[in-house]
Coordinates of C-alpha atoms in Angstrom, one line a residue:
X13 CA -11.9 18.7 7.7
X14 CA -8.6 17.9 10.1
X15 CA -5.6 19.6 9.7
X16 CA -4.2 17.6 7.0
X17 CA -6.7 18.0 4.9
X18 CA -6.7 21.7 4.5
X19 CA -3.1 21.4 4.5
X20 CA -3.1 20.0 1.5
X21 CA -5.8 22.3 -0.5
X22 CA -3.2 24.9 0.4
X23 CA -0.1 23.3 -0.5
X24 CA -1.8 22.8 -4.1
X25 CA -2.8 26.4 -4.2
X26 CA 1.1 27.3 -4.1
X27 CA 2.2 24.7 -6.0
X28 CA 0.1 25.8 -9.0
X29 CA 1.9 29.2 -8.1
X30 CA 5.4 27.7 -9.0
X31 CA 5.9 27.6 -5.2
X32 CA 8.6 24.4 -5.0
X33 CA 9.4 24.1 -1.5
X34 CA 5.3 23.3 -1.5
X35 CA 5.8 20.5 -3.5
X36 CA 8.7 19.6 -1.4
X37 CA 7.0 19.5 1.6
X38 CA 4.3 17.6 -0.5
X39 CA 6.7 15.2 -1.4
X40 CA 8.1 14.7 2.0
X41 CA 4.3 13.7 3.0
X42 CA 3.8 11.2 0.9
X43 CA 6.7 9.4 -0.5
X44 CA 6.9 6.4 2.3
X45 CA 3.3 5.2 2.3
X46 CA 3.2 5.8 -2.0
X47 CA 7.0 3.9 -1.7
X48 CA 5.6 1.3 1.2
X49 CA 2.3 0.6 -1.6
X50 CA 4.7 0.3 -4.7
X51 CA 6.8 -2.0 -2.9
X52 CA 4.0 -4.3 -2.0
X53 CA 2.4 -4.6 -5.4
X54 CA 6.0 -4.5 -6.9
X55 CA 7.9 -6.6 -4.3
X56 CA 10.8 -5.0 -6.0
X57 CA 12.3 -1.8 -4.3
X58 CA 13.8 -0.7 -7.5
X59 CA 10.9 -0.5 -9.3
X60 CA 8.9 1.1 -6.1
X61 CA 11.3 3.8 -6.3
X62 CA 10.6 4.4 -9.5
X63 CA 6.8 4.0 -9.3
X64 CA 6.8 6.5 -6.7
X65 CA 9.1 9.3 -8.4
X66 CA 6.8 8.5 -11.6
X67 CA 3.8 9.4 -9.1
X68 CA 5.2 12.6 -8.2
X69 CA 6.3 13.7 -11.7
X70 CA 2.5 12.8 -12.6
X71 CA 0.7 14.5 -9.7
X72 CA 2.5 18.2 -10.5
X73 CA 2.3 18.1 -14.2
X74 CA -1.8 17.2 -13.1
X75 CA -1.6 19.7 -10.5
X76 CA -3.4 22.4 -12.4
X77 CA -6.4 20.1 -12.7
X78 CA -6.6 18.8 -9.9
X79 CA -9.5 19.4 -7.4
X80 CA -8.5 20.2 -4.1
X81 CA -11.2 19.8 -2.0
X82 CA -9.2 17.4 1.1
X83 CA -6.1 15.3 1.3
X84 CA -4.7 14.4 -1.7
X85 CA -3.6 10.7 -0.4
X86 CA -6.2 8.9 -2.3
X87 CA -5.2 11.0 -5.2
X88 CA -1.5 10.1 -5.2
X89 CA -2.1 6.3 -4.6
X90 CA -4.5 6.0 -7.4
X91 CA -1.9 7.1 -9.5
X92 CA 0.8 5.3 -7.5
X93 CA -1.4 1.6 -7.6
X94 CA -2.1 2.3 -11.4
X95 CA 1.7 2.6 -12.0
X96 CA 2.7 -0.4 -10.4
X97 CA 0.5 -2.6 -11.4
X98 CA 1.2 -1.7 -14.8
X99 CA 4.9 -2.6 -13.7
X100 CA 3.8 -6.2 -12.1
X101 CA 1.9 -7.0 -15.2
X102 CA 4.4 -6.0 -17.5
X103 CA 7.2 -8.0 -15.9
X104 CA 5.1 -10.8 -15.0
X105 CA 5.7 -10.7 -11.3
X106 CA 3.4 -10.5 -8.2
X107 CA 3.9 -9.5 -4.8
X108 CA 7.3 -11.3 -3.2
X109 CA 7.4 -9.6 -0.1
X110 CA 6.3 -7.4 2.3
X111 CA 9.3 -6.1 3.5
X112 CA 9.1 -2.6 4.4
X113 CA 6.6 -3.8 7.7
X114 CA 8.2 -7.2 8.3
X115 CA 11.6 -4.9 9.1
X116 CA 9.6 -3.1 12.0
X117 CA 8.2 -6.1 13.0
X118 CA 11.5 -7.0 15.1
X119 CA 11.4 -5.3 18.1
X120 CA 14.5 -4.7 20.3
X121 CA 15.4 -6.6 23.4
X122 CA 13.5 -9.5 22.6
X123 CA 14.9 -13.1 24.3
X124 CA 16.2 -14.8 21.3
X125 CA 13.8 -17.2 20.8
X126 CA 11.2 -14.8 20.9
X127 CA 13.3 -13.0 17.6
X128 CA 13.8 -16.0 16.3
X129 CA 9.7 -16.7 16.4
X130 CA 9.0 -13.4 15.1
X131 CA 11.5 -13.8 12.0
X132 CA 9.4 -17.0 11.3
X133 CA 6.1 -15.6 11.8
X134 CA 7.1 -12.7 9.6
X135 CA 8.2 -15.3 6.9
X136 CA 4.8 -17.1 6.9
X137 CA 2.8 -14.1 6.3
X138 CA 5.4 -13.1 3.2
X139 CA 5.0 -16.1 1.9
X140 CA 0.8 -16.1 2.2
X141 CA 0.7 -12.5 0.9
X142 CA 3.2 -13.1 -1.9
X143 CA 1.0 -16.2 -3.3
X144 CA -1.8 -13.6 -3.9
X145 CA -2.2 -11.8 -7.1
X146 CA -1.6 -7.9 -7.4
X147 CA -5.3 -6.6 -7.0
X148 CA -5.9 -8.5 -4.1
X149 CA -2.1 -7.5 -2.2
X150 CA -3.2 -3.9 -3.1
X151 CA -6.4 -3.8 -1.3
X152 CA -4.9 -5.5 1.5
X153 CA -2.7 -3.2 2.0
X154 CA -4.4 0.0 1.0
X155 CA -7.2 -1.1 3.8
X156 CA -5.2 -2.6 6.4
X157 CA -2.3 -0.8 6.3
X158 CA -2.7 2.5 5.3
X159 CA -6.2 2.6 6.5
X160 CA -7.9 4.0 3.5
X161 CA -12.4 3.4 3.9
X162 CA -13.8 1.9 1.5
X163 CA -15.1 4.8 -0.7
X164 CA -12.0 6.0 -0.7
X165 CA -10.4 2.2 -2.0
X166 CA -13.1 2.6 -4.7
X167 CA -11.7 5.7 -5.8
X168 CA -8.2 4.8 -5.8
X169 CA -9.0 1.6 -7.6
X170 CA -11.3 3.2 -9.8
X171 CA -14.0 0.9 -9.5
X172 CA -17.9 1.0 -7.1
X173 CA -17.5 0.6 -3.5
X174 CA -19.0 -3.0 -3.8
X175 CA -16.4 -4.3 -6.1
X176 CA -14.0 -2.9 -3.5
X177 CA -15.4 -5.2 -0.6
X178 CA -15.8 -7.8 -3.0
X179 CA -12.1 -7.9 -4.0
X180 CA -11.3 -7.3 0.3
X181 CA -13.5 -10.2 0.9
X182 CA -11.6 -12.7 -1.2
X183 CA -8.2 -11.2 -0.9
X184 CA -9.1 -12.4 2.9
X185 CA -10.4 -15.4 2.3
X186 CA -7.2 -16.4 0.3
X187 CA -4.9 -15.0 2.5
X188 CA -6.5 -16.9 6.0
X189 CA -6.3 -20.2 3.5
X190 CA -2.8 -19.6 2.9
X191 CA -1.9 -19.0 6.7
X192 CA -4.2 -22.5 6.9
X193 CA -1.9 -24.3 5.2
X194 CA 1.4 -23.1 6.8
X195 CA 2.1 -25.4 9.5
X196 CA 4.6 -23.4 10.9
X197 CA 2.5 -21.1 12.3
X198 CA 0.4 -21.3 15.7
X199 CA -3.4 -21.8 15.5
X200 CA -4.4 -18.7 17.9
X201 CA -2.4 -16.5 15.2
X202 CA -4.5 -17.9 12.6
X203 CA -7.7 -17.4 14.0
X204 CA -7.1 -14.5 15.2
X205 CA -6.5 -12.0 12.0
X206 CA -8.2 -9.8 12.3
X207 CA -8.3 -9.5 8.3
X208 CA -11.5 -11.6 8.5
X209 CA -13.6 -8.8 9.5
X210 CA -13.4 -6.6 6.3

């Protein structure tokens, strides 16, 4: 068990105690990558901000009852998926952008056409990832990004490990096709994801 980990099982010991700067530290853990997952199921900030307070509120009226056995990130994100897909599917909207990684994607002191490449690049991908529906942005990002296994998807996603590489599978598959189709972007890029080896 690493060091975050048994962090964790202790910071839920103190915050059943009433102890708040443990959930403040708790809270300062987790609130960009439950805000960054929001965001890309949401692709609304507003509503990611309010998924991820919502998550919070959730997690320490649950605290007593949770079982503290690790990290408590698969935890918080099953909560924090649940809340905004519920959102997306209530407001009828999908995934519109990526934005909170295709920020960071710029990097400073790049030649102007090389910016100007990366903006475009960044573009195409928002575009392939925001013509995919909710479940399949979701595992994307929960694998790819925030590096979750695959047990630990099923958990969050509340359904058997196979499902989970099922839905990674053909969340790929669609996302390569869209990339396909975008003429825009180079061949070698293409090829080259390395999202078709989930």
């Amino acid at each position: 068990m690493g060091e975050s980990e048994h962090e964790d099982i202790g910071l839920v010991t103190r915050i059943r105690s009433g102890d708040m700067a443990a959930f403040e530290r708790l809270y300062n853990k987790y609130k960009r990558p439950l805000y960054q997952t929001a965001l890309a199921i949401t692709g609304d900030r507003g509503a990611a901000e309010e998924v991820m307070q919502d998550c919070f509120v959730r997690a320490h009226r649950a605290m007593g009852r949770v079982v503290a056995s690790g990290s408590l990130s698969p935890w918080l994100h099953r909560i924090a998926v649940n809340l905004a897909c519920n959102w997306a599917n209530r407001h009828r909207r999908w995934l519109s952008a990526l934005d909170v990684w295709l920020e960071h994607l710029s990097a400073p002191g790049l030649a102007p056409e090389q910016a100007a490449e990366q903006v475009e690049v960044g573009e195409v991908v928002r575009q392939a990832l925001g013509s995919l529906n909710s479940t399949q942005r979701a595992v994307i990002v929960l694998f790819y990004v925030h590096g979750f296994t695959l047990a630990e998807l099923a958990y969050i996603m509340d359904c058997p490990v196979g499902t989970v590489k099922s839905r990674l599978h053909y969340a790929c598959k669609a996302f390569r096709e869209r990339l396909r189709q975008d003429a825009r972007l180079p061949g070698e890029i293409i090829y080259g994801t390395e999202l078709g080896k989930a």
